[in-house]
Tab-separated table of C-alpha atoms in Angstrom:
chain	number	residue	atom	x	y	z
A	1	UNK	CA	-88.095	-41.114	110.802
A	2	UNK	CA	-86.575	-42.419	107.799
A	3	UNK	CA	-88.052	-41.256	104.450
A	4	UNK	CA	-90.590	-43.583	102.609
A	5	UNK	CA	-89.114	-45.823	99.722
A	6	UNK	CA	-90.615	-43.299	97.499
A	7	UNK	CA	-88.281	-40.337	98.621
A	8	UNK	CA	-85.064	-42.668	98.736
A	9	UNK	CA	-82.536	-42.044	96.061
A	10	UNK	CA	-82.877	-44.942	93.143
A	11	UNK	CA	-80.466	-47.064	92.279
A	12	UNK	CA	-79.470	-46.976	89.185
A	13	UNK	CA	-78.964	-50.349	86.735
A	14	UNK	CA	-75.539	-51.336	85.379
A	15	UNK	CA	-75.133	-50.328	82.005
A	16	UNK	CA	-74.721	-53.958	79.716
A	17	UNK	CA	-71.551	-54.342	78.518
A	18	UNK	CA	-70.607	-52.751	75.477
A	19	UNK	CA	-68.760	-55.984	73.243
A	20	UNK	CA	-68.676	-53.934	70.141
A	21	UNK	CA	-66.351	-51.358	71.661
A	22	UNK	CA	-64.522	-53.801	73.669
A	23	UNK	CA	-64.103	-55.663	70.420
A	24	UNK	CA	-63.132	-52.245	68.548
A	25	UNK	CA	-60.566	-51.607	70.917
A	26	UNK	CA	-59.340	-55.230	70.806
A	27	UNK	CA	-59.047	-55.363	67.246
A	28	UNK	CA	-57.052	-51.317	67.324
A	29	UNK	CA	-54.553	-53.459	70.192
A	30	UNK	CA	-54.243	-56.159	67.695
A	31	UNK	CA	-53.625	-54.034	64.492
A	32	UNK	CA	-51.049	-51.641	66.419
A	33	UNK	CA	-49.265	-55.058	68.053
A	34	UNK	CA	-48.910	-57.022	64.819
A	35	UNK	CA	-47.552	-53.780	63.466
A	36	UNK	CA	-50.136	-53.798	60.058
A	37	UNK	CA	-49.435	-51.324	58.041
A	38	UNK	CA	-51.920	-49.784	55.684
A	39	UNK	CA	-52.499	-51.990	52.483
A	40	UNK	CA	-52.238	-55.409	55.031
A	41	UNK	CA	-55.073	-57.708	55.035
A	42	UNK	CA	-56.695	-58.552	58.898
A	43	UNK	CA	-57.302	-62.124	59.850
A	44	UNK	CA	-60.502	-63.561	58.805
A	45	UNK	CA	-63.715	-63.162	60.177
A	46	UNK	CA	-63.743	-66.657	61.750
A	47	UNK	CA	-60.522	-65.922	62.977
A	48	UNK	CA	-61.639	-62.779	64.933
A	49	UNK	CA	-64.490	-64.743	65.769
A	50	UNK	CA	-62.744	-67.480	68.002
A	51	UNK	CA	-59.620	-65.125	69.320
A	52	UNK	CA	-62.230	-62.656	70.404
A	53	UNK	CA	-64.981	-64.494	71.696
A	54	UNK	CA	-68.182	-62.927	70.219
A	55	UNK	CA	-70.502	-63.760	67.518
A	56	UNK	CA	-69.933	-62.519	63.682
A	57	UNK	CA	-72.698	-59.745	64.410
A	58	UNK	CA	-70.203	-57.897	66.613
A	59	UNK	CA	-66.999	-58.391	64.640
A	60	UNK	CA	-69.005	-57.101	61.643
A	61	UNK	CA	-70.416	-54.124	63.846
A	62	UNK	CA	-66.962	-53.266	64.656
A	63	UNK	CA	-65.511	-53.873	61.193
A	64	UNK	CA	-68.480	-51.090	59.852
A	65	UNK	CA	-66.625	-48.764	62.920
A	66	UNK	CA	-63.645	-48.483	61.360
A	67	UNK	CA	-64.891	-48.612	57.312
A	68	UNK	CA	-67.156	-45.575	58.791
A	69	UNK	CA	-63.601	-44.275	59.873
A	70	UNK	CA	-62.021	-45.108	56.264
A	71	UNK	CA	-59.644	-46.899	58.248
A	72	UNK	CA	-60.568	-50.351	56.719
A	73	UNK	CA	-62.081	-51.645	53.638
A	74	UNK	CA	-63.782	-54.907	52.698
A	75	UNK	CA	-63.106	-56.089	49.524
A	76	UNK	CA	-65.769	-58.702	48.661
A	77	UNK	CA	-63.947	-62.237	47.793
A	78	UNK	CA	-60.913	-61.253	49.011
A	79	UNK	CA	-60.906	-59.899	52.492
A	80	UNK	CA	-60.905	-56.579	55.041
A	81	UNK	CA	-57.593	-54.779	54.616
A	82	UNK	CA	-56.112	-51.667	56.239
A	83	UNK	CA	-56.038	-48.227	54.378
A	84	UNK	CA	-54.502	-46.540	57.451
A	85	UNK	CA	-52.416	-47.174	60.228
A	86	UNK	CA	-54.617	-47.940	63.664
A	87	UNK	CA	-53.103	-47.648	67.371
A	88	UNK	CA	-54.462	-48.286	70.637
A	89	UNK	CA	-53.852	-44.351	70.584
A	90	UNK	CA	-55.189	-43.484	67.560
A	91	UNK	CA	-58.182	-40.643	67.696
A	92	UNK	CA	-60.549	-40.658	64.565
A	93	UNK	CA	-62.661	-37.801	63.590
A	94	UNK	CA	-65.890	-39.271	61.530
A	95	UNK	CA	-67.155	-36.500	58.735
A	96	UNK	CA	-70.228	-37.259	57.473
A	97	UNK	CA	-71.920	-35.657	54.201
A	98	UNK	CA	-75.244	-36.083	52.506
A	99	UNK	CA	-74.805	-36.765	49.130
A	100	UNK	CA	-77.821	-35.709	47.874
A	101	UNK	CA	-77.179	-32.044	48.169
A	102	UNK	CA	-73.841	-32.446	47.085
A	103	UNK	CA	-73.106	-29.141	46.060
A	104	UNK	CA	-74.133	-27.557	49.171
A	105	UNK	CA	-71.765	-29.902	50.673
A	106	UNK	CA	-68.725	-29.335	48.728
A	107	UNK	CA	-69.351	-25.820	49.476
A	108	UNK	CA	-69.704	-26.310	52.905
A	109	UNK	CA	-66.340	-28.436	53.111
A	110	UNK	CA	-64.314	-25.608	50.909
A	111	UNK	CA	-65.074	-23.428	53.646
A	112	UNK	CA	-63.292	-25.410	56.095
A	113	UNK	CA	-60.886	-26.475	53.834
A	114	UNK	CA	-59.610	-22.980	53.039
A	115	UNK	CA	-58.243	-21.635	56.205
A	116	UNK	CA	-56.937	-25.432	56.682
A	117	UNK	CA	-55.207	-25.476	53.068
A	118	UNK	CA	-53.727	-22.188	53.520
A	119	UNK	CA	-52.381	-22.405	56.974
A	120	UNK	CA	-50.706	-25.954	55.815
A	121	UNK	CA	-49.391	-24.191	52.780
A	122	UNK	CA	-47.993	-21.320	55.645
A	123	UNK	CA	-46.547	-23.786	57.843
A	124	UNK	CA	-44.941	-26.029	55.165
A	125	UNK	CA	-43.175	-22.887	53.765
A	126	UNK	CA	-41.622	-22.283	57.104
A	127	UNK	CA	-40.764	-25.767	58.297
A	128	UNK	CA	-40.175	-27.698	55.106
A	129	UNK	CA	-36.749	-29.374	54.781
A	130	UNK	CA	-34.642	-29.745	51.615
A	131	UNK	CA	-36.079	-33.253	51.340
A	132	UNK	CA	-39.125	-31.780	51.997
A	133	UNK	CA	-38.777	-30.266	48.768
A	134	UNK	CA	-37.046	-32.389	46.748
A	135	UNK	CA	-40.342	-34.946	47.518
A	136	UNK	CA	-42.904	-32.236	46.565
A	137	UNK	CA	-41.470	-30.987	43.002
A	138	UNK	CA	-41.160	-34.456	42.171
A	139	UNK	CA	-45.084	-35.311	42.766
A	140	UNK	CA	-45.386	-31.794	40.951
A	141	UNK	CA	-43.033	-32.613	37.828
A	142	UNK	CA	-45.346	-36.062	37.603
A	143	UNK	CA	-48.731	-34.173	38.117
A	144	UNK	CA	-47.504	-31.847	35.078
A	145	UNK	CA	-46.579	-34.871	33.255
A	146	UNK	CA	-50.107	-36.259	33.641
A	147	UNK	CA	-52.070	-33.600	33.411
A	148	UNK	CA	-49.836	-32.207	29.681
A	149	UNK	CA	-50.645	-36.326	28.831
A	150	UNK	CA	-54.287	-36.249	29.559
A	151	UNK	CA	-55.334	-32.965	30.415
A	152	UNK	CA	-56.336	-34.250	33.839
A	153	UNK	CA	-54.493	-35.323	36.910
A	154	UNK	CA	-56.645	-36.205	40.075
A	155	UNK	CA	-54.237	-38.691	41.944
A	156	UNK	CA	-51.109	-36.874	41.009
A	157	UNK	CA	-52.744	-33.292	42.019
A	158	UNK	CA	-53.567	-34.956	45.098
A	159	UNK	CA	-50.100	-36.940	45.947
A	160	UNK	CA	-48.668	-33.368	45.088
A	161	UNK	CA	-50.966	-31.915	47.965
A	162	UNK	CA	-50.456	-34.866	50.671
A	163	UNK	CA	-46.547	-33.734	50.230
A	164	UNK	CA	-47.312	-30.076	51.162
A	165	UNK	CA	-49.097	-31.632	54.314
A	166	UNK	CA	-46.200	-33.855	55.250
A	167	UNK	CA	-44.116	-30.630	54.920
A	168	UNK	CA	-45.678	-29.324	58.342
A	169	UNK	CA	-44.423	-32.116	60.107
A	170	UNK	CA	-47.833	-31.463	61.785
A	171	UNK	CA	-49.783	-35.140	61.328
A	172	UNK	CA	-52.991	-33.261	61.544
A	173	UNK	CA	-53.194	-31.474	58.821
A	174	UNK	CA	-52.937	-34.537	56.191
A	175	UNK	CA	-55.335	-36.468	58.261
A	176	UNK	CA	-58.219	-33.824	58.127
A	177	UNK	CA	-57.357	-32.955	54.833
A	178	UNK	CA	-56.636	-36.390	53.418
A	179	UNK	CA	-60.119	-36.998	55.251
A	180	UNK	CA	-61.896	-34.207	53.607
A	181	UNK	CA	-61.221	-34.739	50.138
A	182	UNK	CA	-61.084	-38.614	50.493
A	183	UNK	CA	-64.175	-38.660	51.035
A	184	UNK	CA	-65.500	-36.975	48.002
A	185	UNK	CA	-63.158	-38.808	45.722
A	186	UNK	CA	-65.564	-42.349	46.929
A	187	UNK	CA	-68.664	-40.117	45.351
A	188	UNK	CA	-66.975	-39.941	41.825
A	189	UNK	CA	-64.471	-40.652	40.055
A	190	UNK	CA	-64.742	-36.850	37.519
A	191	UNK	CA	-65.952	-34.377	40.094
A	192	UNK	CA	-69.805	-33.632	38.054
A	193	UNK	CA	-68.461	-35.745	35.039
A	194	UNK	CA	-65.898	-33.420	33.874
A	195	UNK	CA	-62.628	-34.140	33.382
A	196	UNK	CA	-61.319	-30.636	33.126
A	197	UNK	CA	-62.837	-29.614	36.553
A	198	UNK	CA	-60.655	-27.003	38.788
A	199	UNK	CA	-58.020	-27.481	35.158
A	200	UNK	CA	-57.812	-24.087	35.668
A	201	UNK	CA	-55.802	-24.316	38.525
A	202	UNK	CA	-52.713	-26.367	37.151
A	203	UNK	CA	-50.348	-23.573	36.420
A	204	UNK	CA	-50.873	-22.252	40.240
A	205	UNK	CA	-49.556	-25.863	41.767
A	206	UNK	CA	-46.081	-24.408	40.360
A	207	UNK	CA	-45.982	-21.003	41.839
A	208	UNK	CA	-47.289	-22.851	45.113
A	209	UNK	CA	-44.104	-24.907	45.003
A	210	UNK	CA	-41.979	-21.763	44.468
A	211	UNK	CA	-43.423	-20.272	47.414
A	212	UNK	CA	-42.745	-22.990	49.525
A	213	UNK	CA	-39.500	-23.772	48.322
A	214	UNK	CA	-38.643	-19.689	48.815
A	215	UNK	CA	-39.915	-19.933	52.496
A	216	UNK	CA	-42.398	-17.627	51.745
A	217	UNK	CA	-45.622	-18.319	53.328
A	218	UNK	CA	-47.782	-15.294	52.702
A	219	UNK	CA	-47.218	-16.223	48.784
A	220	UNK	CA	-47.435	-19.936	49.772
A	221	UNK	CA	-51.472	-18.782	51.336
A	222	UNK	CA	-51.686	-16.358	48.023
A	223	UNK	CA	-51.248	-19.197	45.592
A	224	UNK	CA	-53.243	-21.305	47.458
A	225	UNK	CA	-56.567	-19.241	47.408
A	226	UNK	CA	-56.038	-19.007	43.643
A	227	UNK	CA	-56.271	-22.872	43.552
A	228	UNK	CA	-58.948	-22.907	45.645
A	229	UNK	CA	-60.870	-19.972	44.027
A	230	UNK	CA	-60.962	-21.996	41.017
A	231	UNK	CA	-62.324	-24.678	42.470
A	232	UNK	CA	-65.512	-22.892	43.967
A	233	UNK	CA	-66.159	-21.461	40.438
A	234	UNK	CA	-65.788	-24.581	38.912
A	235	UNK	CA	-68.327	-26.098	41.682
A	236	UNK	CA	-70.710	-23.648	41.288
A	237	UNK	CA	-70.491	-23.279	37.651
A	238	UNK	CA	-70.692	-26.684	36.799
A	239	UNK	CA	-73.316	-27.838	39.353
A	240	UNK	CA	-76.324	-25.835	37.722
């Protein structure tokens, strides 16, 4: 006897179709096909609108994707425009962080960040090229310039770092740690309102070049916890 209704197996609904992701993954194919690169403004809204075929509610859900992503900023009055290259290909790794305990957080992140800093430092002494070089002492030499000018230099310090990751010739390591301290530099422009935070660092950034440049990575790691040992000092010192 067949089983009653009751026992049979249920049939389970089709899941609705998800337009935000198909539009997320439509605008990725468009971005990596029209070959944007980062700093290029996307069409407009309206635009997306008709060439897509959904309402502005999901072209706006999937713009907040990819500004959740840091891969795209609105700029109100003059358009959405691309801070990083998207593909079709392209994985993105969210972080999120709760302001409101921010010092817990930054913490937390140095944490991570240390074994990541000092393994890029490790790798970029043992892979780096002479051009390698040549491109990180000259965002050095400019980060000394600014910093002897001003007594602060938090673009420079950081162009000086994103050189060391391009070093590894390992793409992951700039885009977790260009992630990672992007997203504290949105939070403030003078990390706790003080210019000369982590200042104490500066004459390490040199000795961290050396290393590199000598193909030494055990010094390359060494100068690097110095950096970063200032910078958890400074943190907790200047968060109480």
């Amino acid at each position: 006897m067949p089983g009653e209704p009751s026992d049979r197996p249920q049939i389970e609904p089709l899941p609705p179709i998800d337009r935000a992701r198909q539009v997320t993954e439509a605008l990725a194919s468009y971005i990596d096909r029209a070959s944007l690169a980062a700093g290029d403004r996307l069409p407009a809204e309206r635009e997306l609108m008709a060439a897509l075929a959904v309402g502005r509610s999901t072209i706006r859900e999937a713009i907040r994707h990819f500004q959740a992503l840091g891969v795209i900023e609105s700029r109100k009055g003059s358009g959405t425009y691309l801070l990083k290259p998207i593909t079709t290909a392209t994985v993105h790794m969210p972080l999120s962080f709760d302001a409101a305990h921010l010092r817990d957080v930054l913490l937390q992140t140095l944490e991570v960040r240390r074994g990541i800093e000092c393994e890029a430092g490790m790798v970029a002494a043992r892979r780096r090229t002479a051009e390698d070089v040549a491109v990180i002492e000259a965002k050095l030499d400019e980060m000394e310039r600014v910093h002897l000018s001003k007594g602060t230099s938090g673009p420079e310090d950081l162009a000086f770092h994103l050189a060391i990751y391009d070093a590894t010739h390992n793409p992951l390591f700039k885009q977790l740690l260009e992630q990672m301290r992007g997203a504290f530099e949105r939070f403030w422009e003078k990390p706790f309102n003080r210019p000369d935070f982590a200042r104490r660092s500066f004459p390490f950034h040199r000795t961290l070049f050396n290393a590199i440049a000598a193909r030494d990575p055990e010094a390359a790691r060494a100068e690097t916890l110095k950096i970063l040992a200032v910078v958890e000092e400074d943190i907790k010192d200047m968060s109480r």
